[in-house]
mmCIF file of C-alpha atoms (C1' of nucleotides) and ligand atoms in Angstrom:
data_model
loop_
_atom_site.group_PDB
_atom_site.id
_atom_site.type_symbol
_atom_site.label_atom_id
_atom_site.label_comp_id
_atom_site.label_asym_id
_atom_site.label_seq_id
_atom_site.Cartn_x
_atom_site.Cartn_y
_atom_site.Cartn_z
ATOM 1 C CA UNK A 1346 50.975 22.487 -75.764
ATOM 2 C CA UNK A 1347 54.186 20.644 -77.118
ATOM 3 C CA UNK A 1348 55.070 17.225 -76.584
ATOM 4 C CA UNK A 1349 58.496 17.545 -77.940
ATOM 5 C CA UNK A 1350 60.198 20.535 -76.585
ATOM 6 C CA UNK A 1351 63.059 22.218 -78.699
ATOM 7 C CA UNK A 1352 65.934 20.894 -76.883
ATOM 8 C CA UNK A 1353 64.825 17.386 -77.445
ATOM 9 C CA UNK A 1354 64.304 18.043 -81.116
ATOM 10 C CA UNK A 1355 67.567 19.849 -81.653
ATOM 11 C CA UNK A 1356 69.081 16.462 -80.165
ATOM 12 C CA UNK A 1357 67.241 14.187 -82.503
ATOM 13 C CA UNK A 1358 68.556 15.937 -85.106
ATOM 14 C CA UNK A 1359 71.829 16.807 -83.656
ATOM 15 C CA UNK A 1360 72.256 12.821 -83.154
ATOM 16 C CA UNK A 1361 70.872 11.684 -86.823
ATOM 17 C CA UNK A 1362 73.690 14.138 -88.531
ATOM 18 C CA UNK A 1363 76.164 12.411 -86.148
ATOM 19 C CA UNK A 1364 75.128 9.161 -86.899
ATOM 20 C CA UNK A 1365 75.722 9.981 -90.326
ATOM 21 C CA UNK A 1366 79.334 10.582 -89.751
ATOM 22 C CA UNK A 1367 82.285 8.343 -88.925
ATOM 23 C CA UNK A 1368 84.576 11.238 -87.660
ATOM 24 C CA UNK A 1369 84.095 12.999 -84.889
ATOM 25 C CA UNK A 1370 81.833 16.282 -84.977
ATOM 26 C CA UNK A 1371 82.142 19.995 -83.887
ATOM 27 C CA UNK A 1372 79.628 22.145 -82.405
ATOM 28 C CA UNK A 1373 80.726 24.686 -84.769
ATOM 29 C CA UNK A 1374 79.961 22.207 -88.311
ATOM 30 C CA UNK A 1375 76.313 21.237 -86.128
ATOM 31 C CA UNK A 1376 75.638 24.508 -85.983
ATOM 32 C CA UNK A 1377 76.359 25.505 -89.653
ATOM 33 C CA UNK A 1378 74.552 22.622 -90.291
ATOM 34 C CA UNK A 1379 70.911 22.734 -88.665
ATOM 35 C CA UNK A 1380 71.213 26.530 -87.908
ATOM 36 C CA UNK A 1381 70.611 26.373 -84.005
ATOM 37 C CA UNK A 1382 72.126 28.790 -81.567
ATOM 38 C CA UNK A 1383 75.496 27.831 -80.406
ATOM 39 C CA UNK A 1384 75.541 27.862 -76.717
ATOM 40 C CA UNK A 1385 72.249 26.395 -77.020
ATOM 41 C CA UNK A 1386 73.718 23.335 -78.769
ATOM 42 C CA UNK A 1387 76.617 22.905 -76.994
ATOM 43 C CA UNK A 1388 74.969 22.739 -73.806
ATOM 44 C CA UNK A 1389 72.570 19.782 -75.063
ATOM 45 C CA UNK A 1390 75.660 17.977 -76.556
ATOM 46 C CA UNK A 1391 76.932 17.936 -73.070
ATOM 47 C CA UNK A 1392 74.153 17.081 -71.658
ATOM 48 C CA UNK A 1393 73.734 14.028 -74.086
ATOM 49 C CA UNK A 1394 77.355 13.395 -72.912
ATOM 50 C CA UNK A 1395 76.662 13.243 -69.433
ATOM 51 C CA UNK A 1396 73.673 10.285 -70.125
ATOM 52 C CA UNK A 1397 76.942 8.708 -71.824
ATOM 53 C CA UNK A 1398 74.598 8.916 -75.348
ATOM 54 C CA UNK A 1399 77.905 10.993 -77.300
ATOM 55 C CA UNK A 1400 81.337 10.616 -76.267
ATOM 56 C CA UNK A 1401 83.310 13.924 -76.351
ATOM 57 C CA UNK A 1402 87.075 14.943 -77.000
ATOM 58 C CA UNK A 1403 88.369 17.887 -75.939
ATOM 59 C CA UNK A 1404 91.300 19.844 -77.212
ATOM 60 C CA UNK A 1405 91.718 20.456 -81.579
ATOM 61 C CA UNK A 1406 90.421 18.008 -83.925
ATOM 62 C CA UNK A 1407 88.328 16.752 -80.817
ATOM 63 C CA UNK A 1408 84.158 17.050 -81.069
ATOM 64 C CA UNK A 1409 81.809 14.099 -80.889
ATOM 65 C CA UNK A 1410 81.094 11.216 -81.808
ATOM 66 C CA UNK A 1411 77.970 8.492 -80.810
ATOM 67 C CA UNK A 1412 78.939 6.279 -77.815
ATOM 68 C CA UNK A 1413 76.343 3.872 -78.247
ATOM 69 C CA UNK A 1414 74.677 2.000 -81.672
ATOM 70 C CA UNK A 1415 72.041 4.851 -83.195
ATOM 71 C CA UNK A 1416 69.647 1.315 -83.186
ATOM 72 C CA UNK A 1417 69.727 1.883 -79.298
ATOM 73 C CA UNK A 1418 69.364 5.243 -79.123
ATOM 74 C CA UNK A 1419 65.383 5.735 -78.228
ATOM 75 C CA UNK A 1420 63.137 9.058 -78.913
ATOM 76 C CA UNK A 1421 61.367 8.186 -75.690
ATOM 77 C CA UNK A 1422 64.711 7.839 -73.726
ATOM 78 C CA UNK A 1423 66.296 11.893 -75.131
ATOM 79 C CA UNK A 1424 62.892 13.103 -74.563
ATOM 80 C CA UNK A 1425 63.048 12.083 -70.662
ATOM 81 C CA UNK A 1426 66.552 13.606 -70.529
ATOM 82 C CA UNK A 1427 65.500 16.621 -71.632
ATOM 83 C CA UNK A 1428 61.657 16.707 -70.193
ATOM 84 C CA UNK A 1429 62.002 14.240 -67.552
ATOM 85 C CA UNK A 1430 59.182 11.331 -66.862
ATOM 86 C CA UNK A 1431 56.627 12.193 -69.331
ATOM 87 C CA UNK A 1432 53.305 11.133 -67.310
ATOM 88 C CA UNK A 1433 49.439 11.528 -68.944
ATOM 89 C CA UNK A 1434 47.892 10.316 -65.394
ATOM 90 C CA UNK A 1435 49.249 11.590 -62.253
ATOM 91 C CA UNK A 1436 46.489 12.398 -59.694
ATOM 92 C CA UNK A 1437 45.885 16.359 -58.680
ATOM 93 C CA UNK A 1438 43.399 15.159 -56.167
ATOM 94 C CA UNK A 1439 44.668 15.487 -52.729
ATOM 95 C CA UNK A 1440 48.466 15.960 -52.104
ATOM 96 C CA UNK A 1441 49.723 12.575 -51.332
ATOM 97 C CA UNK A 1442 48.654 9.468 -52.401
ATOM 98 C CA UNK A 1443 45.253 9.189 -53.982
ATOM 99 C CA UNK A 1444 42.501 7.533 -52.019
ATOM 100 C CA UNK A 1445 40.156 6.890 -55.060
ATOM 101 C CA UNK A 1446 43.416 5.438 -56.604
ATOM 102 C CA UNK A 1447 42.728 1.903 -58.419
ATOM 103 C CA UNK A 1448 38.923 2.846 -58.732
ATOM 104 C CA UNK A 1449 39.433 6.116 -60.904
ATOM 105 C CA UNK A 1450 38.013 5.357 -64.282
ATOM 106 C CA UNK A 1451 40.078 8.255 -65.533
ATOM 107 C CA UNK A 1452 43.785 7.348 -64.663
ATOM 108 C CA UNK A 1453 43.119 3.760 -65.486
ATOM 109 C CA UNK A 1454 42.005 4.976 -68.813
ATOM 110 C CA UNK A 1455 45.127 7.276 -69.348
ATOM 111 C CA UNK A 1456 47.546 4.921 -67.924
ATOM 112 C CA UNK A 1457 46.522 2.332 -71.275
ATOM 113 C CA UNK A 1458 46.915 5.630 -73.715
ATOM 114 C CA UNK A 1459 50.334 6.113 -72.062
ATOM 115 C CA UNK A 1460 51.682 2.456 -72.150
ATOM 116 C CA UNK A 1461 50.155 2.897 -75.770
ATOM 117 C CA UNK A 1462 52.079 5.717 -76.257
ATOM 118 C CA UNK A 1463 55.552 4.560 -74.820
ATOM 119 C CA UNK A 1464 55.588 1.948 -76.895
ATOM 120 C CA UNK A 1465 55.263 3.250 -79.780
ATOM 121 C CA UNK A 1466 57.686 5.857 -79.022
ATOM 122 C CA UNK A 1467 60.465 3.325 -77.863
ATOM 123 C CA UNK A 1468 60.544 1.728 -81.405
ATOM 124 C CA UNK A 1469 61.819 5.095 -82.410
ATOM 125 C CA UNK A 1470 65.461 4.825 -82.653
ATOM 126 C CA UNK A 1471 68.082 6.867 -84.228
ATOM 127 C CA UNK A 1472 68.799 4.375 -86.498
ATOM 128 C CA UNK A 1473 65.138 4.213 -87.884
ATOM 129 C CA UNK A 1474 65.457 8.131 -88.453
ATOM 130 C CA UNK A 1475 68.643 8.510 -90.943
ATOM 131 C CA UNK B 1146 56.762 17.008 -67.697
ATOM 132 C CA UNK B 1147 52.651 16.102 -67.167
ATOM 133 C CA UNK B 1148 50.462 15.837 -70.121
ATOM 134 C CA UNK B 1149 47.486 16.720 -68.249
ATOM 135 C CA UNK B 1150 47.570 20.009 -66.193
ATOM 136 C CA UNK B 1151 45.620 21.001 -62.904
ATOM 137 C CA UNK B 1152 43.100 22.959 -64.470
ATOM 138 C CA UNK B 1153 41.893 20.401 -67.446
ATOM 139 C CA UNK B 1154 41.650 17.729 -64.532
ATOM 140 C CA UNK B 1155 39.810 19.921 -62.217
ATOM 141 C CA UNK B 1156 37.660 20.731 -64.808
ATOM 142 C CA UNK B 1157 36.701 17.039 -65.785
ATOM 143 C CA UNK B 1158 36.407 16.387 -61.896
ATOM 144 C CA UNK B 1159 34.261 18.996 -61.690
ATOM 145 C CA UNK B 1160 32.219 18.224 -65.404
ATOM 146 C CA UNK B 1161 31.719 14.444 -63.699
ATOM 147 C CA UNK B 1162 30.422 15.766 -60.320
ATOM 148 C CA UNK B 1163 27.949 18.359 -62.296
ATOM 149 C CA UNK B 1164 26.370 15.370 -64.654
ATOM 150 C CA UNK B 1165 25.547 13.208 -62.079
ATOM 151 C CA UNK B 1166 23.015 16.144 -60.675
ATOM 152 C CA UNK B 1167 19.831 17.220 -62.710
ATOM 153 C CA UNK B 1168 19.840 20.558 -60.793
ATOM 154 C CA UNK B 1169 22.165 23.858 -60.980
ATOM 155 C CA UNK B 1170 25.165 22.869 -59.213
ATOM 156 C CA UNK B 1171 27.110 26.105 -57.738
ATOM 157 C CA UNK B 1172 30.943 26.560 -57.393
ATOM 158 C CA UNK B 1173 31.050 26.305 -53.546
ATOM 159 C CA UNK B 1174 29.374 23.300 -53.743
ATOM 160 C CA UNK B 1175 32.035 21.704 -55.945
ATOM 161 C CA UNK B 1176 34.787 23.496 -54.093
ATOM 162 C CA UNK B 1177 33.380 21.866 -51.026
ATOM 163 C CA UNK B 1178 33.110 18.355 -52.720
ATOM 164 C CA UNK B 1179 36.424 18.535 -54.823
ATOM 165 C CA UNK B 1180 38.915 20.677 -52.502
ATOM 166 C CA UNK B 1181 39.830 22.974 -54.826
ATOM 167 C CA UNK B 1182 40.450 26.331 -54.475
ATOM 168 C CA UNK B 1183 37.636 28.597 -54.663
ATOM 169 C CA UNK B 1184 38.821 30.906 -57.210
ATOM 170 C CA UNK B 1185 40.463 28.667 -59.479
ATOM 171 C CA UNK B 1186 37.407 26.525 -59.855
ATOM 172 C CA UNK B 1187 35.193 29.711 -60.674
ATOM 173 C CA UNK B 1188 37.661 30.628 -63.679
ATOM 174 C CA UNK B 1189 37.748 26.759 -65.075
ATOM 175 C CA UNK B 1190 33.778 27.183 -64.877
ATOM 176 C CA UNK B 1191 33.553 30.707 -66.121
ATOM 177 C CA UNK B 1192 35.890 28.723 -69.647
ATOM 178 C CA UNK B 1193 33.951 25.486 -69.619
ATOM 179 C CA UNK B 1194 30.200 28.344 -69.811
ATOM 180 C CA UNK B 1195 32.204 30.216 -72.688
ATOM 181 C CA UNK B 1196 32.964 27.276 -74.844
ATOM 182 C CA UNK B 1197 29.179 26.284 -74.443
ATOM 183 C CA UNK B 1198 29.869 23.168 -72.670
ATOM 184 C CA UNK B 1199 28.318 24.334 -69.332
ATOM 185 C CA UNK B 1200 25.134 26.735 -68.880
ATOM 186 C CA UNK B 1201 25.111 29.180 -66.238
ATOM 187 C CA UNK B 1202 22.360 30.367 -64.287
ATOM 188 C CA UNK B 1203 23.058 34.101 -62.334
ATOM 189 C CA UNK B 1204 21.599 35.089 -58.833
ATOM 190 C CA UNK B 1205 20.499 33.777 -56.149
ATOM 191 C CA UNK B 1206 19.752 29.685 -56.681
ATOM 192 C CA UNK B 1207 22.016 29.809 -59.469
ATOM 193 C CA UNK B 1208 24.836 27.826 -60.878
ATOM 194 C CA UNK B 1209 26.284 25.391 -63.354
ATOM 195 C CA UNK B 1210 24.891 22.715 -65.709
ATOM 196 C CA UNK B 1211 25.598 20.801 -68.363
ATOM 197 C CA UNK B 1212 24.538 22.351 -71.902
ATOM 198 C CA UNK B 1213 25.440 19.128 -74.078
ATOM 199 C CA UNK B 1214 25.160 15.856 -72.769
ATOM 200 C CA UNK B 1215 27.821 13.808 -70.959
ATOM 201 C CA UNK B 1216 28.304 11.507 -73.754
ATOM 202 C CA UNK B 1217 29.531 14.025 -75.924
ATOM 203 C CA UNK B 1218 32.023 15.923 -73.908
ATOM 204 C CA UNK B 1219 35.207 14.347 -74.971
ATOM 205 C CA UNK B 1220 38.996 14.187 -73.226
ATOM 206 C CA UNK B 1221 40.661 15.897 -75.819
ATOM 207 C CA UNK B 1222 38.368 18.438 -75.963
ATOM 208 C CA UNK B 1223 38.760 19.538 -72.673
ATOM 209 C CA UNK B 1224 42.515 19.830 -73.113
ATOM 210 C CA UNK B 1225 41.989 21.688 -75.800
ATOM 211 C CA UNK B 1226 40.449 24.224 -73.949
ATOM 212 C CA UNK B 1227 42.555 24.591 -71.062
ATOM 213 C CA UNK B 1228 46.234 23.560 -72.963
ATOM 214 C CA UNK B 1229 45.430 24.068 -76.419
ATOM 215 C CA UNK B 1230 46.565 22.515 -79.501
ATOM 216 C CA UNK B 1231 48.451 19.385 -78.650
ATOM 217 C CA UNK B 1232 51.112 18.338 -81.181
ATOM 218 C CA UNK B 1233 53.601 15.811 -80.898
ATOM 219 C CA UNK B 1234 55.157 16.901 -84.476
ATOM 220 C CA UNK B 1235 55.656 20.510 -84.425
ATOM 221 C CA UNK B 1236 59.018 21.280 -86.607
ATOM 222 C CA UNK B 1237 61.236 23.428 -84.616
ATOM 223 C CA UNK B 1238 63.810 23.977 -88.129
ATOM 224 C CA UNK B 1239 63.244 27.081 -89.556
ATOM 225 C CA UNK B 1240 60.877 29.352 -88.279
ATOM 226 C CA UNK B 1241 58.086 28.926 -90.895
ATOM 227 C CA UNK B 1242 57.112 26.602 -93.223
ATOM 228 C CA UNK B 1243 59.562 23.460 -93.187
ATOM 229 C CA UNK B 1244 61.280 23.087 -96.108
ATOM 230 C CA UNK B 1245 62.284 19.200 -95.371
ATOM 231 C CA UNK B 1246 58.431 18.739 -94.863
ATOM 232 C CA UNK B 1247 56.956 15.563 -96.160
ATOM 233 C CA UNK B 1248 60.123 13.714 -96.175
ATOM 234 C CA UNK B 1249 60.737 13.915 -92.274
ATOM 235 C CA UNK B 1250 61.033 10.479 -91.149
ATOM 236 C CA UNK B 1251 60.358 11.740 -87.600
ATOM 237 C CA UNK B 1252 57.698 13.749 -88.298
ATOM 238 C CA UNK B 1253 55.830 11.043 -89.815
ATOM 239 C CA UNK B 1254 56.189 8.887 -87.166
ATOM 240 C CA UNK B 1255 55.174 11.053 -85.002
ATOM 241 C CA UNK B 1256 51.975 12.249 -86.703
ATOM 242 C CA UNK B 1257 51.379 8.567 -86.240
ATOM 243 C CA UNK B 1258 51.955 7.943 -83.304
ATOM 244 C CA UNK B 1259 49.966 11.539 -82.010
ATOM 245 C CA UNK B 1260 47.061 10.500 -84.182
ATOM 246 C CA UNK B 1261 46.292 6.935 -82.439
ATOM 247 C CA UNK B 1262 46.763 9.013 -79.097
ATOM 248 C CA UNK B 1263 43.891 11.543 -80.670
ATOM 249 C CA UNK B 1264 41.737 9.019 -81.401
ATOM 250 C CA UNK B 1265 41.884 6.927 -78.461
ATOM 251 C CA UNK B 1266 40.957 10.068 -76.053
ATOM 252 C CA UNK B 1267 38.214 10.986 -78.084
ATOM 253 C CA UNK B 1268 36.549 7.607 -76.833
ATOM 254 C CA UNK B 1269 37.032 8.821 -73.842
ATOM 255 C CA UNK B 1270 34.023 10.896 -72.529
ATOM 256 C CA UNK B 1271 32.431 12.508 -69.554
ATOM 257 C CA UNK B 1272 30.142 9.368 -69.756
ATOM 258 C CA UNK B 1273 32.161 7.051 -69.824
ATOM 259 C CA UNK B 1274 33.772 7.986 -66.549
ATOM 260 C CA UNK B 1275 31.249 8.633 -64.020
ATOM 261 C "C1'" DA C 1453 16.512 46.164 -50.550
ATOM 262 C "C1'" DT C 1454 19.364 42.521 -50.033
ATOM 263 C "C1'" DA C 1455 21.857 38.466 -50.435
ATOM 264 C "C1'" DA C 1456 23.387 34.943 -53.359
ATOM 265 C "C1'" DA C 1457 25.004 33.653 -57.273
ATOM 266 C "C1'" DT C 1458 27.938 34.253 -61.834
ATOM 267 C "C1'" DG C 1459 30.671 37.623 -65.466
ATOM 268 C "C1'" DA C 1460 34.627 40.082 -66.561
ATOM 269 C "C1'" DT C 1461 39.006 41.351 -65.768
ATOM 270 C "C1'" DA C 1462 43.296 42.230 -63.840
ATOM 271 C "C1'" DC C 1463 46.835 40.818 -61.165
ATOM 272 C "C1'" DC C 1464 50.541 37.794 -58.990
ATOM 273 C "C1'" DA C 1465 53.964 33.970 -57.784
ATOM 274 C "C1'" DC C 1466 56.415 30.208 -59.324
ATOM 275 C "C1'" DA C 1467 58.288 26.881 -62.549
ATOM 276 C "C1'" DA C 1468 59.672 25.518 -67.104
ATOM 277 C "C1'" DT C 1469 61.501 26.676 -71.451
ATOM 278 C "C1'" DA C 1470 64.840 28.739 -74.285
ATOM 279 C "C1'" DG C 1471 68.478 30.460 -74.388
ATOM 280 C "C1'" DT C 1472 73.482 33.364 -73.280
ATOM 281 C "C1'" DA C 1473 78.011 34.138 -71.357
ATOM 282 C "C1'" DT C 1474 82.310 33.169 -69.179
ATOM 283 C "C1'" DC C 1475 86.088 30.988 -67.280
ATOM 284 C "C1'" DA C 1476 88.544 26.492 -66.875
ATOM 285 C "C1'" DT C 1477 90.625 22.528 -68.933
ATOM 286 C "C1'" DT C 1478 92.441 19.492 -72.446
ATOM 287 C "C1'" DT C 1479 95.113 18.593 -76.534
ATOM 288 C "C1'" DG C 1480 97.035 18.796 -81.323
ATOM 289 C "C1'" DT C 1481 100.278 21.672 -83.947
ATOM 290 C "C1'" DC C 1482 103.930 25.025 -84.857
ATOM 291 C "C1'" DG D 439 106.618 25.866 -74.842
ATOM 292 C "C1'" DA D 440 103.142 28.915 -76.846
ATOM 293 C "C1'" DC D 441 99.020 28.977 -78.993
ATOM 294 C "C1'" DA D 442 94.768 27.880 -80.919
ATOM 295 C "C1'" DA D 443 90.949 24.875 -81.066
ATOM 296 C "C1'" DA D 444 88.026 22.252 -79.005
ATOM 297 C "C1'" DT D 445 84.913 20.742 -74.803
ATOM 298 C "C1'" DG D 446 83.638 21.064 -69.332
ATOM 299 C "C1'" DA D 447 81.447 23.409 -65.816
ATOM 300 C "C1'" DT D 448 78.667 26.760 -64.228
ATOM 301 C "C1'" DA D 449 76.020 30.713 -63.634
ATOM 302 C "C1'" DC D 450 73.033 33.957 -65.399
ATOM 303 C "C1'" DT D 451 68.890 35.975 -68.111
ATOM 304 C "C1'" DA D 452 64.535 36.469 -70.674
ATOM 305 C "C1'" DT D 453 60.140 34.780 -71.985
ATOM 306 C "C1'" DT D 454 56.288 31.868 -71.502
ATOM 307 C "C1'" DG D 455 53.161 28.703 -69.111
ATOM 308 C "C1'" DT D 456 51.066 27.117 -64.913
ATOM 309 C "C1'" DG D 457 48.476 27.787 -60.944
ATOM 310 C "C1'" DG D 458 46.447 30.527 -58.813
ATOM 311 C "C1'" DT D 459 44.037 35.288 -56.196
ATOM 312 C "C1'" DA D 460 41.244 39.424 -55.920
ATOM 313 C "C1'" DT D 461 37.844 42.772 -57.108
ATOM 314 C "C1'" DC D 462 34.165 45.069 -59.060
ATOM 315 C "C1'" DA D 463 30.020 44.496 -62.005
ATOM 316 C "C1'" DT D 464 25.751 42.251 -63.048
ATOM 317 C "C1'" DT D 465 21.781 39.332 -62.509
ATOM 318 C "C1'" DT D 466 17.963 37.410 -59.927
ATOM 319 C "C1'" DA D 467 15.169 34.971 -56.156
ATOM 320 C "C1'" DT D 468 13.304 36.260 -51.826
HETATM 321 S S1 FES E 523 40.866 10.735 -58.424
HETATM 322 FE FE1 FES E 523 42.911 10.287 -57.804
HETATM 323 S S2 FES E 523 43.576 8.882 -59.313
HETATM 324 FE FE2 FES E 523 41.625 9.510 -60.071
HETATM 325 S S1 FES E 524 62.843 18.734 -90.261
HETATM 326 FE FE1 FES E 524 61.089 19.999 -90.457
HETATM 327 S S2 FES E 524 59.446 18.592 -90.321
HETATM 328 FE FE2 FES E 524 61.209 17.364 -89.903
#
DNA sequence: ATAAATGATACCACAATAGTATCATTTGTC
DNA sequence: GACAAATGATACTATTGTGGTATCATTTAT
């Protein structure tokens, strides 16, 4: 089992050469550069577009740059773009709501591993990777 | 994405239920207890018997019981079994052996980060729940 | 002998992951 | 204006993982 899926990881890395650069840059020079499949990576740039993470310019000479500071850019906040709301202690026990909720030793033991956890992840930033 | 699937939380569900009990405890009994589906429950069983964690008894008055004791059936070791190795830091570049290894600034934190996570559900035992 | 239990194994449906492919649109350059 | 170079939008596909079901074989208490 993964934590960090590919697409996430292609973005971290996608994001950290970016950072790196003042200009704005092509799918085509990422590519070159880290060696990932094309439509694969332009799909996750626009994705990361979208979330308003890159900004993008169409038409020649266009590409992308970083719309916001690569100190504000968070591991924990690509990886929920790309794998949604990462959760250790949802309850499988009955469909709905939970009626041993609050007493389950279990989730309330998860739940501190998983604030643990999302901490440590959000002082990942972009900035702390380059 | 869930960190925990159905089948390792069924099967420490079930693992709590059966260590509470000094006698065999069969699967329709836990099915019964549990609401989970008949089937599934026999395969997570039939797992938790091959990796010597439960002892099974055949025939009539048969059923399930614990082999080691509570306190040393950990979390993570459960996962294991049902969702195998969980790694945080996987390296998706190249397919092999990465060659930016070592100096991976992500990677390290990672490893980190994955290693406090480790160590905190290994306190976490069968025990220690019910 | 039979019924009650597990063992082994094979199968199936659905969702998530990991992509690919194509047409549309924008824009700098000749 | 034509063209090429870039992204936008969207739809499709292939593989793997998750969450099961089903069946026949074997063991064992009564
Ligand atoms: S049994 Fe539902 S939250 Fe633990
Ligand atoms: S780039 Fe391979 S381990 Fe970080």
């Amino acid at each position: 089992m993964k934590l960090i899926t590919r697409n996430t990881d292609y973005a971290l890395r996608a994001l950290c050469y970016i950072s790196k650069h003042k200009t704005v840059v092509t799918v085509d020079e990422l590519v070159e550069k880290l060696g990932v499949p094309h439509s694969f990576m332009r799909k996750i740039l626009q994705q990361l577009n979208k979330k308003e993470i890159l900004s993008s310019f169409k038409g020649q000479g266009g590409g992308f740059k970083l719309k916001i500071p690569p100190a504000r850019i968070y591991v924990i906040g690509i990886m929920r773009i790309f794998q949604g709301q990462i959760e250790l202690s949802s309850c499988f026990l009955k469909k709905d709501v939970c009626p041993n909720k609050g007493k389950c030793a279990l989730r309330k033991k998860l739940r501190l591993i998983e604030k643990n956890m999302f901490m440590r992840l959000k002082r990942i930033t972009i900035a702390s990777l380059v």
